[in-house]
Amino acid sequence: MTPLLFGPPSRQLFGMLHPARGGDQAGRAVLMCPPFGQEAIRSHRLFSVLADQLARSGISVLRLDYHGTGDSPGDDADGEFDGWRRDVCTAHEELRRRTGAARIVWFGARLGASLAVLAARSGRCDPARLVLWDPIVSGRDYLQSLRKRHVEAMERSFCIPDPAWRKQLATNPHAFTDELLGFAVSPTLLLQLRNLDADALALTALHDTIVLADDDDAKVRHWRDLQTARAMALKHSSFRHSLQWTSEPQPDATLVPADALQRLTTCLT
Amino acid sequence: MNGIQEIPLAFGPDRSLLGVLSTPARGESTPIACLMLNAGATHRVGPGRIHVKLARQLAERGVSSLRMDLSGFGDSGVAQGAEHARVQAVRDLQAAMDQVESMLGIRRFVVIGLRSGAANALALAVADSRVVALSMFDGFAFPSRRSLWERRARQVLAAVGNPGLVGKTARWLSPKAGTPSAQSAQSAHSDDCVSSDADRALFRRSMLQLSEREIAVMLTYSGSAHVVDHDRDQLGALAHEPFMRNIDYRFLPDVGGNLTSIASQQSFMAAVTDWVLRVASQRAPAASEPLPRRLVPVERVMLRTA
């Protein structure tokens, strides 16, 4: 794999290119859109191993860090949807330039899946397919869940946690919204998260879409039904896995869950 | 990122190690560079991206650094040999120092290890004379029984009306908690914050050796270890050993052990940056030693990684 910086000088992005080795899938490539914040940290090794497996089967892969995330330039608080959507398209063009792939599949997880949908709608790039893993289709629910996990992490972080944290979480909807699990959140991003819902994530007719999610996820089911009613080419694939998105990565078998790796490899090859 | 240059690198014997080099873009660079390695299984950016933030803060003040993934973590490949993980970690870190030396001409290093990464950082400092300073955050801890009891007593007193303490209290009230076997299985940043007896012996030998070499050492402990610190409590009986006299010991009760809050991250970075700058000014190379080279052009580096 090759680490690289790409994109315009004013907005360079960090990426990992996994060039195809062997196999017979010339002309195909995968762009990986990672989740946000701690979820990106948790799934980083899984994405790295998955990309390597795809490369071995002949599919080139580019993984990117959005501006202000991972190793890309920028601060946490610079992150917001419009810039990140453009980053996805910049990465798409870079992948095409480096591999010549005619057919590029976008694989997005969690908020990365939502960003993939938003970026595909921009008309600036032409993914052949979106593969969306546990997409965030309700920004409000997502925010609430991250706030809760943030307070739990803070409590684990101190031998005597401050009891006021839980009270603030329960009574003040603005508490713990400017930073989540170690990452600063700008007012712009906060507003965009609050406005993210099924209506904001309308698919376009120019690509097909596969959704990997738990059948019990009612919000994803609702969003899926909306897209199907609009006659979008969407296929749902039931996927229950052992990865806990906001947990801390541990140096054991849970780091790269075998069930998730196998299923994703199958889905993307 | 005004004034900073960052270069992604593939390096090591088979170029299977991944890292990002941060340097001041202009002006003089200090003759000392920092190495940042994985904390647990978190990849090179560190918990809450702390290594990225720290690297950029250091580069703004003239200090270069390499944050990297050890073999089998992050984006680095799995080691081909059958070395013990600690031995492999030291080899990987030595490859990182070789890389920095080849690009910047720097031959003195500060190694920064967070939590379980502290053990690898310590091993490198013992094994390689290029390391002139070592910083460990919530690494080895040997609090006395008295300190542990004080901690638990404070937790009991605070438990009423504090749901965040319920889980912790249940864990240490369990019949297995507090037994030697339970303690030895725990890492220094777990609930009980106690390293094993074997770790204590290793730590003592290592610190003695580092003292002989006059390596600067900073040990930082967070609010996950305790709420108070009377006198280097996390070192227990080792606190007053002669070879520990020059250790820079910091207890930061407002800093959370997993650096979840931005305030915690800022306090941690301020402490480390301050200390690194002090070390850099005190450990300047002798006049006869060549100055660090300027960074090789990015184009050449990119060719190397392509």
Short mmCIF file of C-alpha atoms in Angstrom, two decimals, chain B residues 54-250:
data_model
loop_
_atom_site.label_atom_id
_atom_site.label_comp_id
_atom_site.label_asym_id
_atom_site.label_seq_id
_atom_site.Cartn_x
_atom_site.Cartn_y
_atom_site.Cartn_z
CA LEU B 54 0.68 17.05 19.48
CA ALA B 55 2.86 16.56 16.39
CA ARG B 56 1.56 19.76 14.84
CA GLN B 57 1.97 21.72 18.07
CA LEU B 58 5.56 20.48 18.38
CA ALA B 59 6.33 21.25 14.72
CA GLU B 60 5.06 24.80 15.20
CA ARG B 61 7.68 25.11 17.94
CA GLY B 62 10.48 23.64 15.86
CA VAL B 63 10.35 19.98 16.88
CA SER B 64 9.98 17.26 14.25
CA SER B 65 8.17 14.03 15.01
CA LEU B 66 7.19 10.73 13.47
CA ARG B 67 3.92 9.10 14.46
CA MET B 68 3.81 5.49 13.35
CA ASP B 69 2.07 2.16 13.42
CA LEU B 70 3.99 -0.78 14.83
CA SER B 71 3.84 -4.08 12.95
CA GLY B 72 0.33 -5.50 12.93
CA PHE B 73 -1.35 -2.26 13.95
CA GLY B 74 -2.98 0.53 11.97
CA ASP B 75 -1.68 0.42 8.42
CA SER B 76 1.56 -1.43 9.10
CA GLY B 77 1.89 -4.98 7.86
CA VAL B 78 2.20 -7.99 10.11
CA ALA B 79 5.84 -8.83 10.88
CA GLN B 80 7.20 -11.75 8.87
CA GLY B 81 9.44 -13.09 11.61
CA ALA B 82 8.48 -14.83 14.83
CA GLU B 83 9.87 -12.24 17.22
CA HIS B 84 8.27 -11.53 20.56
CA ALA B 85 5.94 -8.54 20.21
CA ARG B 86 8.16 -6.32 22.39
CA VAL B 87 11.29 -7.21 20.41
CA GLN B 88 9.47 -6.51 17.17
CA ALA B 89 8.21 -3.19 18.53
CA VAL B 90 11.77 -2.12 19.35
CA ARG B 91 12.95 -3.12 15.86
CA ASP B 92 10.10 -1.15 14.30
CA LEU B 93 10.93 1.92 16.36
CA GLN B 94 14.61 1.61 15.47
CA ALA B 95 13.61 1.53 11.80
CA ALA B 96 11.65 4.72 12.44
CA MET B 97 14.72 6.38 13.94
CA ASP B 98 16.82 5.25 10.96
CA GLN B 99 14.22 6.80 8.66
CA VAL B 100 14.19 10.12 10.49
CA GLU B 101 17.97 10.17 10.57
CA SER B 102 18.17 9.49 6.84
CA MET B 103 15.74 12.32 6.07
CA LEU B 104 16.56 14.93 8.69
CA GLY B 105 19.97 13.97 9.99
CA ILE B 106 18.60 13.88 13.53
CA ARG B 107 20.18 11.27 15.79
CA ARG B 108 18.62 12.06 19.15
CA PHE B 109 15.10 11.07 19.99
CA VAL B 110 12.36 11.56 22.53
CA VAL B 111 9.97 8.61 22.64
CA ILE B 112 6.42 9.22 23.81
CA GLY B 113 4.31 6.26 24.95
CA LEU B 114 0.72 6.45 26.09
CA ARG B 115 -0.83 3.79 28.32
CA SER B 116 0.20 0.35 27.03
CA GLY B 117 2.46 2.09 24.51
CA ALA B 118 4.60 3.14 27.49
CA ALA B 119 6.07 -0.36 27.79
CA ASN B 120 7.28 -0.32 24.18
CA ALA B 121 8.66 3.19 24.65
CA LEU B 122 10.56 2.09 27.74
CA ALA B 123 11.96 -0.96 25.94
CA LEU B 124 13.24 1.24 23.12
CA ALA B 125 14.84 3.71 25.54
CA VAL B 126 16.69 0.85 27.23
CA ALA B 127 17.74 -0.77 23.97
CA ASP B 128 18.89 2.18 21.88
CA SER B 129 21.31 4.92 22.86
CA ARG B 130 19.79 7.34 20.36
CA VAL B 131 16.90 7.83 22.79
CA VAL B 132 17.76 10.74 25.06
CA ALA B 133 14.34 11.23 26.65
CA LEU B 134 11.28 9.16 27.46
CA SER B 135 7.73 10.27 28.25
CA MET B 136 5.20 7.78 29.58
CA PHE B 137 1.53 8.60 30.18
CA ASP B 138 -0.43 6.30 32.51
CA GLY B 139 2.20 3.64 31.95
CA PHE B 140 3.66 1.68 34.84
CA ALA B 141 2.10 2.31 38.25
CA PHE B 142 2.90 0.81 41.64
CA PRO B 143 0.78 2.62 44.21
CA SER B 144 1.12 1.39 47.79
CA ARG B 145 -1.72 -0.43 49.58
CA ARG B 146 -2.31 2.74 51.53
CA SER B 147 -2.73 4.75 48.36
CA LEU B 148 -5.10 2.16 46.91
CA TRP B 149 -7.18 2.08 50.07
CA GLU B 150 -7.39 5.83 50.11
CA ARG B 151 -8.56 5.73 46.51
CA ARG B 152 -11.23 3.17 47.28
CA ALA B 153 -12.36 4.99 50.39
CA ARG B 154 -12.80 8.14 48.36
CA GLN B 155 -14.73 6.18 45.74
CA VAL B 156 -17.04 4.73 48.39
CA LEU B 157 -17.69 8.17 49.84
CA ALA B 158 -18.36 9.55 46.39
CA ALA B 159 -20.50 6.61 45.22
CA VAL B 160 -23.74 7.83 46.77
CA GLY B 161 -25.63 9.63 44.04
CA ASN B 162 -22.89 9.01 41.49
CA PRO B 163 -24.16 6.47 38.93
CA GLY B 164 -20.86 6.68 37.06
CA LEU B 165 -19.20 4.92 39.98
CA VAL B 166 -21.63 2.02 40.16
CA GLY B 167 -19.83 -0.10 37.56
CA LYS B 168 -16.42 0.59 39.04
CA THR B 169 -17.60 -0.17 42.56
CA ALA B 170 -19.20 -3.44 41.49
CA ARG B 171 -15.95 -4.51 39.85
CA TRP B 172 -13.73 -3.97 42.85
CA LEU B 173 -16.27 -5.41 45.27
CA SER B 174 -16.22 -8.69 43.35
CA PRO B 175 -14.49 -11.56 45.23
CA LYS B 176 -11.63 -11.74 42.72
CA ALA B 177 -10.75 -8.06 42.85
CA GLY B 178 -7.65 -7.15 44.80
CA THR B 179 -6.07 -10.59 44.72
CA PRO B 180 -2.50 -10.73 43.44
CA SER B 181 -3.55 -12.75 40.39
CA ALA B 182 -6.22 -10.24 39.52
CA GLN B 183 -3.79 -7.38 39.91
CA SER B 184 -1.07 -8.93 37.82
CA ALA B 185 -3.51 -9.45 34.99
CA GLN B 186 -4.43 -5.81 34.93
CA SER B 187 -2.70 -3.15 32.96
CA ALA B 188 -1.67 0.07 34.62
CA HIS B 189 -4.57 2.00 33.14
CA SER B 190 -7.32 -0.38 34.14
CA ASP B 191 -9.62 0.35 37.05
CA ASP B 192 -7.05 -0.56 39.66
CA CYS B 193 -4.14 1.18 37.96
CA VAL B 194 -1.60 -1.31 39.26
CA SER B 195 1.20 -2.94 37.31
CA SER B 196 2.26 -6.50 38.12
CA ASP B 197 5.24 -7.56 40.25
CA ALA B 198 7.08 -8.67 37.12
CA ASP B 199 6.49 -5.24 35.61
CA ARG B 200 7.82 -3.63 38.78
CA ALA B 201 11.09 -5.56 38.56
CA LEU B 202 11.45 -4.76 34.87
CA PHE B 203 10.62 -1.10 35.45
CA ARG B 204 13.15 -0.83 38.30
CA ARG B 205 15.98 -2.36 36.27
CA SER B 206 15.12 -0.24 33.27
CA MET B 207 14.94 3.03 35.19
CA LEU B 208 18.24 2.27 36.88
CA GLN B 209 19.84 1.82 33.47
CA LEU B 210 18.24 4.98 32.07
CA SER B 211 19.47 6.89 35.09
CA GLU B 212 23.02 5.71 34.45
CA ARG B 213 22.72 7.01 30.90
CA GLU B 214 21.21 10.27 32.17
CA ILE B 215 18.10 9.85 30.03
CA ALA B 216 15.44 12.47 30.77
CA VAL B 217 12.23 10.79 31.90
CA MET B 218 8.76 12.24 32.40
CA LEU B 219 6.10 10.10 34.02
CA THR B 220 2.61 11.53 33.74
CA TYR B 221 -0.43 10.14 35.53
CA SER B 222 -4.04 11.05 34.92
CA GLY B 223 -7.18 11.35 36.97
CA SER B 224 -7.94 7.73 36.20
CA ALA B 225 -5.12 6.77 38.59
CA HIS B 226 -6.27 8.72 41.65
CA VAL B 227 -7.79 12.00 42.77
CA VAL B 228 -4.80 13.13 44.83
CA ASP B 229 -1.09 12.56 44.86
CA HIS B 230 0.84 13.15 48.09
CA ASP B 231 4.35 12.27 47.05
CA ARG B 232 4.83 10.47 43.75
CA ASP B 233 2.23 7.95 44.91
CA GLN B 234 2.02 6.05 41.64
CA LEU B 235 5.63 4.94 42.05
CA GLY B 236 5.06 3.43 45.49
CA ALA B 237 8.29 2.29 47.15
CA LEU B 238 10.27 3.11 44.03
CA ALA B 239 9.53 6.82 44.44
CA HIS B 240 12.49 7.43 46.70
CA GLU B 241 15.09 5.22 45.08
CA PRO B 242 18.17 7.32 44.30
CA PHE B 243 17.93 6.60 40.58
CA MET B 244 14.41 8.03 40.51
CA ARG B 245 15.52 11.38 41.91
CA ASN B 246 15.71 13.19 38.59
CA ILE B 247 12.48 11.85 37.15
CA ASP B 248 10.00 14.52 36.09
CA TYR B 249 6.81 13.25 37.76
CA ARG B 250 3.47 14.86 36.91
#
